[in-house]
Coordinates of C-alpha atoms and ligand atoms in Angstrom, one line a residue:
M18 CA -10.7 -6.4 30.8
D19 CA -7.9 -6.2 33.3
I20 CA -4.5 -5.6 31.9
G21 CA -2.4 -8.7 31.8
E22 CA 0.6 -8.9 34.2
R23 CA 3.2 -9.2 31.5
D24 CA 1.6 -6.4 29.5
H25 CA 1.5 -4.2 32.6
D26 CA 5.2 -4.9 33.3
L27 CA 6.2 -4.0 29.8
R28 CA 4.2 -0.8 29.9
E29 CA 5.9 0.2 33.1
R30 CA 9.3 -0.4 31.6
A31 CA 8.3 1.3 28.3
R32 CA 7.1 4.4 30.2
K33 CA 10.6 5.0 31.4
V34 CA 12.4 4.6 28.1
I35 CA 9.8 5.5 25.4
P36 CA 8.1 8.9 25.6
G37 CA 4.5 8.3 26.6
G38 CA 5.1 4.5 26.6
L39 CA 4.6 4.3 22.9
W40 CA 4.5 6.8 20.0
G41 CA 1.7 7.1 17.5
H42 CA -1.8 5.7 17.0
M43 CA -1.0 2.2 18.4
N44 CA -0.6 3.6 21.9
V45 CA -3.7 2.0 23.4
N46 CA -4.1 4.9 25.9
A47 CA -5.3 6.9 22.9
F48 CA -8.3 4.6 22.3
I49 CA -8.9 2.1 25.2
P50 CA -6.4 1.8 28.0
G51 CA -7.8 -1.6 28.9
Y52 CA -6.6 -3.1 25.7
P53 CA -3.4 -5.2 25.5
Q54 CA -0.5 -3.0 24.3
F55 CA 2.0 -5.8 23.5
F56 CA 1.6 -8.9 21.4
A57 CA 3.4 -12.2 21.3
R58 CA 2.4 -13.7 18.0
G59 CA -0.1 -13.8 15.1
E60 CA -1.3 -16.6 13.0
G61 CA -3.8 -16.2 10.1
A62 CA -6.5 -13.8 11.4
E63 CA -5.7 -14.5 15.1
L64 CA -3.4 -12.7 17.6
W65 CA -2.0 -13.7 21.0
D66 CA -1.1 -11.0 23.5
V67 CA 2.0 -11.2 25.7
D68 CA -0.2 -12.7 28.5
G69 CA -1.2 -15.6 26.2
R70 CA -4.8 -14.4 25.5
R71 CA -6.1 -15.3 22.0
F72 CA -8.2 -12.9 19.9
V73 CA -10.0 -13.1 16.6
D74 CA -8.4 -10.0 15.1
F75 CA -10.5 -7.4 13.2
M76 CA -7.7 -4.8 13.0
C77 CA -5.3 -6.9 11.0
S78 CA -2.2 -4.9 12.0
W79 CA -4.1 -1.7 11.0
G80 CA -4.2 -2.9 7.4
P81 CA -1.0 -4.7 6.5
N82 CA -2.3 -8.2 7.3
I83 CA -4.3 -9.0 4.2
L84 CA -3.7 -12.7 3.5
G85 CA -3.2 -13.7 7.1
H86 CA -0.1 -13.9 9.3
H87 CA 2.4 -16.5 7.9
N88 CA 0.7 -16.9 4.6
P89 CA 2.7 -19.7 3.0
A90 CA 3.1 -18.2 -0.4
V91 CA 4.4 -14.9 1.0
E92 CA 6.6 -16.5 3.6
D93 CA 8.2 -18.9 1.1
A94 CA 8.9 -16.0 -1.3
A95 CA 10.3 -13.9 1.5
A96 CA 12.4 -16.7 2.9
R97 CA 13.8 -17.5 -0.6
Q98 CA 14.9 -13.9 -1.1
R99 CA 16.2 -13.6 2.5
S100 CA 18.5 -16.6 1.9
L101 CA 20.0 -14.7 -1.1
G102 CA 20.1 -11.2 0.3
D103 CA 17.9 -8.3 1.5
A104 CA 19.6 -4.9 1.9
M105 CA 22.4 -5.1 -0.6
N106 CA 24.4 -2.5 -2.5
G107 CA 21.5 -2.1 -4.9
P108 CA 18.2 -3.8 -5.5
G109 CA 17.6 -7.5 -6.4
A110 CA 16.1 -8.6 -9.7
V111 CA 12.7 -8.6 -7.9
L112 CA 12.6 -4.8 -8.0
V113 CA 11.9 -5.0 -11.8
E114 CA 9.6 -8.0 -11.4
L115 CA 7.5 -6.1 -8.9
A116 CA 7.4 -2.8 -10.9
E117 CA 6.3 -4.8 -13.9
L118 CA 3.6 -6.6 -11.9
L119 CA 2.3 -3.2 -10.6
V120 CA 2.3 -1.7 -14.1
E121 CA 0.3 -4.7 -15.3
T122 CA -2.1 -4.6 -12.4
L123 CA -2.8 -0.9 -12.0
P124 CA -4.3 0.4 -15.3
F125 CA -3.2 4.0 -14.9
A126 CA 0.4 3.1 -13.9
E127 CA 3.3 3.2 -16.3
W128 CA 6.0 3.1 -13.6
A129 CA 6.6 2.6 -9.9
L130 CA 8.9 3.6 -7.2
F131 CA 9.3 2.0 -3.8
Q132 CA 9.6 3.3 -0.2
K133 CA 8.9 1.9 3.2
N134 CA 5.9 3.6 4.7
G135 CA 2.7 5.2 3.4
G136 CA 3.9 8.7 4.5
D137 CA 7.0 8.2 2.3
A138 CA 4.8 7.5 -0.7
T139 CA 2.2 10.3 -0.2
T140 CA 5.1 12.8 0.4
A141 CA 6.9 11.6 -2.7
C142 CA 3.6 12.0 -4.7
V143 CA 3.3 15.7 -3.5
T144 CA 6.9 16.4 -4.3
I145 CA 6.7 14.8 -7.8
A146 CA 3.5 16.7 -8.5
R147 CA 5.2 20.0 -7.7
A148 CA 8.4 19.1 -9.6
G149 CA 6.3 17.9 -12.6
T150 CA 4.2 21.1 -12.8
G151 CA 6.6 23.7 -11.5
R152 CA 3.8 24.9 -9.2
R153 CA 3.2 24.9 -5.5
K154 CA -0.5 24.5 -4.4
I155 CA -1.8 21.1 -3.2
L156 CA -5.5 20.7 -2.4
V157 CA -6.1 18.5 0.6
A158 CA -9.4 17.3 2.2
R159 CA -10.1 18.7 5.6
G160 CA -9.5 16.0 8.3
A161 CA -7.9 13.5 5.9
Y162 CA -4.9 11.5 7.1
H163 CA -1.9 11.3 4.7
G164 CA 1.0 10.6 7.2
A165 CA 3.0 11.8 10.1
V166 CA 5.3 14.2 8.4
P167 CA 5.2 18.0 8.8
W168 CA 3.2 18.8 5.6
C169 CA 0.3 16.6 6.8
S170 CA 0.7 15.4 10.4
P171 CA -2.5 15.7 12.5
S172 CA -0.4 17.4 15.2
L173 CA 0.9 20.9 14.8
A174 CA 3.6 20.4 17.5
G175 CA 7.0 21.0 15.9
V176 CA 5.4 22.0 12.6
T177 CA 6.0 25.5 11.2
T178 CA 3.5 27.6 9.2
E179 CA 5.9 27.3 6.3
D180 CA 5.6 23.5 6.3
R181 CA 1.9 24.0 5.6
A182 CA 2.2 26.9 3.2
H183 CA 0.6 26.1 -0.2
L184 CA -2.0 23.7 1.1
I185 CA -5.6 24.6 0.4
H186 CA -8.4 22.6 2.0
Y187 CA -11.7 21.3 0.5
D188 CA -14.4 18.9 1.9
Y189 CA -14.3 15.3 0.8
N190 CA -17.0 14.4 -1.7
D191 CA -18.0 18.0 -2.0
A192 CA -17.3 18.9 -5.7
E193 CA -18.2 22.6 -5.1
S194 CA -15.7 23.0 -2.3
L195 CA -13.1 21.3 -4.5
K196 CA -13.8 23.7 -7.4
A197 CA -13.6 26.7 -5.0
A198 CA -10.2 25.4 -3.7
A199 CA -8.9 25.0 -7.3
E200 CA -10.1 28.5 -8.1
E201 CA -8.1 29.8 -5.1
A202 CA -5.0 28.0 -6.4
K203 CA -5.5 29.3 -9.9
G204 CA -2.3 29.4 -11.9
D205 CA -0.3 27.7 -9.1
L206 CA -2.1 24.3 -8.8
A207 CA 0.4 21.4 -8.5
G208 CA -2.1 18.7 -7.5
I209 CA -5.2 17.4 -5.7
I210 CA -4.6 14.7 -3.1
C211 CA -7.7 12.5 -2.1
T212 CA -7.9 9.4 0.0
A213 CA -9.5 6.4 -1.8
F214 CA -12.7 6.9 0.2
L215 CA -13.7 8.9 3.2
H216 CA -12.2 7.1 6.2
D217 CA -11.5 9.8 8.8
Y218 CA -10.9 8.7 12.4
G219 CA -14.0 8.5 14.5
K220 CA -16.4 9.4 11.7
D221 CA -18.8 7.5 9.5
Q222 CA -17.1 6.3 6.3
A223 CA -18.3 7.2 2.8
L224 CA -17.4 5.7 -0.5
V225 CA -16.1 8.2 -3.0
D226 CA -18.9 9.9 -4.9
P227 CA -18.2 9.2 -8.6
E228 CA -19.2 12.8 -9.5
F229 CA -16.7 14.2 -7.1
A230 CA -14.0 11.9 -8.4
R231 CA -14.8 13.0 -12.0
T232 CA -14.6 16.7 -10.9
A233 CA -11.2 16.1 -9.4
R234 CA -10.0 14.5 -12.6
E235 CA -11.5 17.3 -14.8
I236 CA -9.8 20.0 -12.7
C237 CA -6.4 18.3 -12.9
T238 CA -6.7 17.6 -16.6
R239 CA -7.8 21.2 -17.3
E240 CA -5.0 22.7 -15.2
D241 CA -2.4 20.1 -16.1
A242 CA -2.0 19.3 -12.4
A243 CA -1.6 15.9 -10.7
L244 CA -4.5 13.9 -9.4
I245 CA -3.0 12.0 -6.5
V246 CA -5.1 9.1 -5.0
D247 CA -3.9 8.1 -1.6
D248 CA -4.7 4.4 -1.6
V249 CA -2.4 3.6 1.3
R250 CA -5.2 2.4 3.6
A251 CA -7.6 0.8 1.0
G252 CA -5.2 -0.3 -1.7
F253 CA -5.4 -4.0 -2.7
R254 CA -8.4 -4.7 -0.3
L255 CA -11.2 -3.3 -2.5
D256 CA -10.0 -3.4 -6.1
L257 CA -6.7 -4.8 -7.4
R258 CA -6.7 -2.2 -10.2
G259 CA -6.6 0.7 -7.6
T260 CA -9.7 1.8 -5.6
W261 CA -10.8 4.5 -8.0
A262 CA -11.0 2.0 -10.9
S263 CA -14.5 1.2 -9.6
V264 CA -15.6 4.7 -10.4
G265 CA -13.7 4.9 -13.7
V266 CA -11.4 7.7 -12.7
E267 CA -7.6 7.4 -13.2
A268 CA -5.1 9.0 -11.0
D269 CA -1.8 10.5 -12.3
L270 CA 0.0 9.4 -9.1
S271 CA -1.1 7.0 -6.4
A272 CA 0.4 5.9 -3.1
Y273 CA 0.2 2.4 -1.6
S274 CA 1.6 0.8 1.4
K275 CA -0.1 -1.2 4.3
A276 CA -1.4 -4.3 2.5
V277 CA 0.9 -4.5 -0.5
A278 CA 3.4 -6.9 1.1
N279 CA 1.3 -8.7 3.7
G280 CA 3.1 -7.2 6.7
Y281 CA 6.5 -6.6 5.2
A282 CA 7.5 -2.9 5.1
L283 CA 7.0 -1.5 1.6
A284 CA 5.3 1.5 0.0
V285 CA 4.7 2.3 -3.6
V286 CA 4.3 5.3 -5.7
A287 CA 2.7 4.4 -9.0
G288 CA 2.5 7.0 -11.8
N289 CA 1.6 7.7 -15.4
E290 CA 3.6 9.0 -18.3
R291 CA 2.9 12.6 -17.6
F292 CA 4.9 12.4 -14.3
R293 CA 7.6 10.0 -15.3
A294 CA 10.2 12.7 -16.0
A295 CA 9.7 14.4 -12.6
A296 CA 10.3 11.1 -10.8
R297 CA 13.6 10.5 -12.6
P298 CA 17.0 10.9 -10.9
G299 CA 18.1 14.5 -11.4
Q300 CA 14.6 15.6 -10.6
V301 CA 12.9 14.6 -7.3
Y302 CA 15.4 12.9 -5.0
T303 CA 13.9 9.8 -3.6
T304 CA 15.9 7.3 -1.6
G305 CA 16.3 5.6 1.8
S306 CA 18.6 3.2 3.5
F307 CA 16.1 0.4 3.2
W308 CA 14.2 1.3 0.1
Y309 CA 16.0 -1.3 -2.0
G310 CA 15.3 -4.2 0.4
A311 CA 14.5 -7.2 -1.7
V312 CA 12.7 -9.3 0.9
S313 CA 9.6 -7.0 1.1
M314 CA 9.6 -6.8 -2.7
A315 CA 9.5 -10.6 -3.0
A316 CA 6.7 -10.6 -0.4
A317 CA 4.8 -8.0 -2.4
V318 CA 5.0 -10.0 -5.6
A319 CA 3.7 -13.1 -3.7
T320 CA 1.0 -11.0 -2.0
I321 CA -0.4 -9.4 -5.2
T322 CA -0.3 -12.6 -7.2
T323 CA -2.0 -14.5 -4.4
L324 CA -4.7 -11.9 -4.0
R325 CA -5.3 -12.1 -7.7
D326 CA -5.2 -15.9 -8.1
E327 CA -7.3 -16.7 -5.1
A328 CA -10.0 -14.1 -5.6
A329 CA -9.2 -12.9 -2.1
I330 CA -11.0 -9.6 -2.4
A331 CA -14.4 -11.3 -3.0
H332 CA -13.8 -13.5 0.0
M333 CA -12.9 -10.5 2.2
A334 CA -16.0 -8.7 1.0
A335 CA -18.2 -11.8 1.9
M336 CA -16.6 -12.2 5.3
G337 CA -17.0 -8.5 6.0
Q338 CA -20.6 -8.7 5.1
R339 CA -21.1 -11.8 7.4
L340 CA -19.6 -9.7 10.2
R341 CA -21.7 -6.7 9.3
D342 CA -25.0 -8.7 9.2
G343 CA -24.2 -10.4 12.5
L344 CA -23.3 -7.2 14.3
G345 CA -26.4 -5.5 13.0
K346 CA -28.5 -8.3 14.3
L347 CA -26.8 -8.3 17.7
A348 CA -27.2 -4.5 18.0
S349 CA -30.9 -4.6 17.4
E350 CA -31.4 -7.6 19.8
N351 CA -29.8 -5.4 22.4
G352 CA -31.9 -2.3 21.5
L353 CA -28.8 -0.5 20.2
S354 CA -28.5 1.4 16.9
V355 CA -25.2 1.2 15.1
R356 CA -24.0 2.8 12.0
Q357 CA -21.9 0.4 9.9
T358 CA -20.4 2.4 7.0
G359 CA -17.9 2.0 4.2
P360 CA -16.8 -1.1 2.4
A361 CA -17.5 -4.4 4.1
Q362 CA -13.9 -5.4 4.1
M363 CA -13.0 -2.2 6.1
P364 CA -15.7 -2.2 8.7
M365 CA -16.5 0.9 10.7
V366 CA -18.9 0.4 13.6
L367 CA -20.2 3.5 15.5
F368 CA -23.0 3.6 18.0
D369 CA -25.7 6.3 17.8
D370 CA -25.7 9.0 20.5
D371 CA -22.2 8.1 21.6
P372 CA -20.2 11.3 21.4
D373 CA -17.5 10.2 23.8
F374 CA -17.4 6.6 22.5
A375 CA -18.3 5.2 26.0
V376 CA -20.8 2.8 24.4
G377 CA -18.3 1.8 21.7
N378 CA -15.6 1.3 24.2
A379 CA -17.8 -0.9 26.4
F380 CA -18.6 -3.0 23.3
C381 CA -15.0 -3.4 22.5
L382 CA -13.8 -4.2 26.0
G383 CA -16.7 -6.7 26.4
A384 CA -15.8 -8.4 23.1
L385 CA -12.1 -8.4 23.9
K386 CA -12.8 -10.2 27.2
A387 CA -14.7 -12.8 25.1
G388 CA -11.9 -13.2 22.6
A389 CA -12.3 -10.6 19.7
Y390 CA -10.2 -7.5 19.0
F391 CA -12.4 -4.7 17.6
H392 CA -11.7 -0.9 17.4
P393 CA -14.2 1.6 18.8
R394 CA -13.5 4.5 16.4
H395 CA -11.0 3.6 13.6
N396 CA -12.1 1.6 10.6
M397 CA -11.2 -2.1 11.0
F398 CA -9.9 -4.6 8.4
I399 CA -10.9 -8.0 7.2
C400 CA -8.2 -10.3 5.8
A401 CA -8.3 -13.4 3.5
A402 CA -7.6 -15.7 6.5
H403 CA -11.0 -14.8 8.1
T404 CA -13.1 -17.9 7.6
P405 CA -16.9 -18.1 8.3
A406 CA -16.0 -20.0 11.5
L407 CA -13.7 -17.2 12.7
I408 CA -16.2 -14.5 11.9
D409 CA -18.8 -16.5 13.9
R410 CA -16.4 -16.8 16.8
G411 CA -15.9 -13.0 16.6
L412 CA -19.6 -12.6 16.6
E413 CA -20.0 -14.8 19.7
A414 CA -17.5 -12.4 21.4
A415 CA -19.4 -9.4 20.0
A416 CA -22.6 -10.7 21.6
V417 CA -20.9 -10.3 25.0
G418 CA -19.7 -6.8 23.9
M419 CA -23.2 -5.8 22.8
K420 CA -24.6 -6.6 26.3
A421 CA -21.9 -4.5 27.8
A422 CA -22.6 -1.7 25.3
A423 CA -26.4 -1.9 26.2
Q424 CA -25.4 -1.5 29.9
A425 CA -23.2 1.5 29.1
R426 CA -26.0 3.0 27.2
E427 CA -28.5 2.5 30.1
H428 CA -25.9 4.1 32.4
R429 CA -25.6 7.1 30.0
M430 CA -29.4 7.5 30.0
A431 CA -29.6 7.2 33.8
V432 CA -27.1 10.0 34.4
A433 CA -28.3 12.2 31.5
Ligands
LIG11 N1 -2.4 7.7 4.0 C1 -3.4 7.0 4.5 C2 -4.8 7.1 3.9 C3 -3.3 6.2 5.7 O1 -4.3 5.6 6.2 C4 -2.0 6.2 6.2 C5 -1.7 5.3 7.5 N2 -2.7 5.1 8.3 C6 -0.9 6.9 5.7 C7 -1.2 7.6 4.5 C8 0.5 6.9 6.2 O2 1.0 5.7 6.2 P1 2.2 5.2 7.1 O3 1.6 5.2 8.5 O4 2.6 3.9 6.6 O5 3.3 6.2 6.9

């Protein structure tokens, strides 16, 4: 798809005043340069780019859009709070209301702290684990993403060896490698951090293996270390009780962000009694200029109660499955084999024999042209505003994308 005129102009201007035109993973040059970079508006599960083109959206703001843009319950709650005050000298009453709601909703949690981004929350979990145990080593899965700060950023630029000292790596879902890492940390183990399931960039997803989760729990209980579940990406989309509730394993500390306030900036650390003291003032110092903002907290209360009262998770699972079934059918009609992995509400679509993602990119660009926004190598997200009609419109666009993917595959075979 040709880049729109307005998008092109904004990119030119951005290139001069923003390094690389845009920081981070939302820079479309990092996945498909032909994608729109700038957006004008969102409504429900649809997006409009700055050139006025409309898309059925399957990225959902990379996770935060869980109830749909402009969900009335969330917007009413946010507007009510905004009319009273947002960033004040201290929090609003809604801080307590939200913490109570989280403690009621997450079975392992006895308390909560609030931040702004997922990386704030995962970093606070690691710091609280170290303060609470008086030890240093953190076990981290190879390739897992926990944020863009020095201890865990995927880039080593500007990062010192000391920033990464005391991390020991294991392989996700591999209990033996986790045990070996724990052995290496012996006597100095502060915690194990695990994403809610395996959702690494460009790879097939895998749900957490219950045996692996139990091993992580056993190690932390035996060593009196913190089991940290990083539920930033999956939280509130798969299970309101926390994603590991489905395998019956309780975290000591868990990080949330993305979907918790339906697009308003908020992150959460939830923890149990064992780590309450370490999270107190006088112990770990946690604060930020905007960490008391009341509007996002009001939005979070409305988001969580709406998710609960409207059985939104089951709806997202059903819509994700409808998409998955349709994509599978379209792929086979076009002689393509796709791997659709992970939970249906967080779709990951990878084509076989596509090491450079040329086939996946062709699929996405073809579908984009026909009005659907897919991602070729990051997991996608379904939201509660996806209706069967919208999924079907997405599938019509996907049909165009699959034809383009089949051509890209033929081209690959011809040059191979
Ligand atoms: N943990 C996980 C599992 C994530 O997916 C992300 C964001 N993609 C983060 C942490 C960091 O969150 P943020 O970008 O909000 O800092």
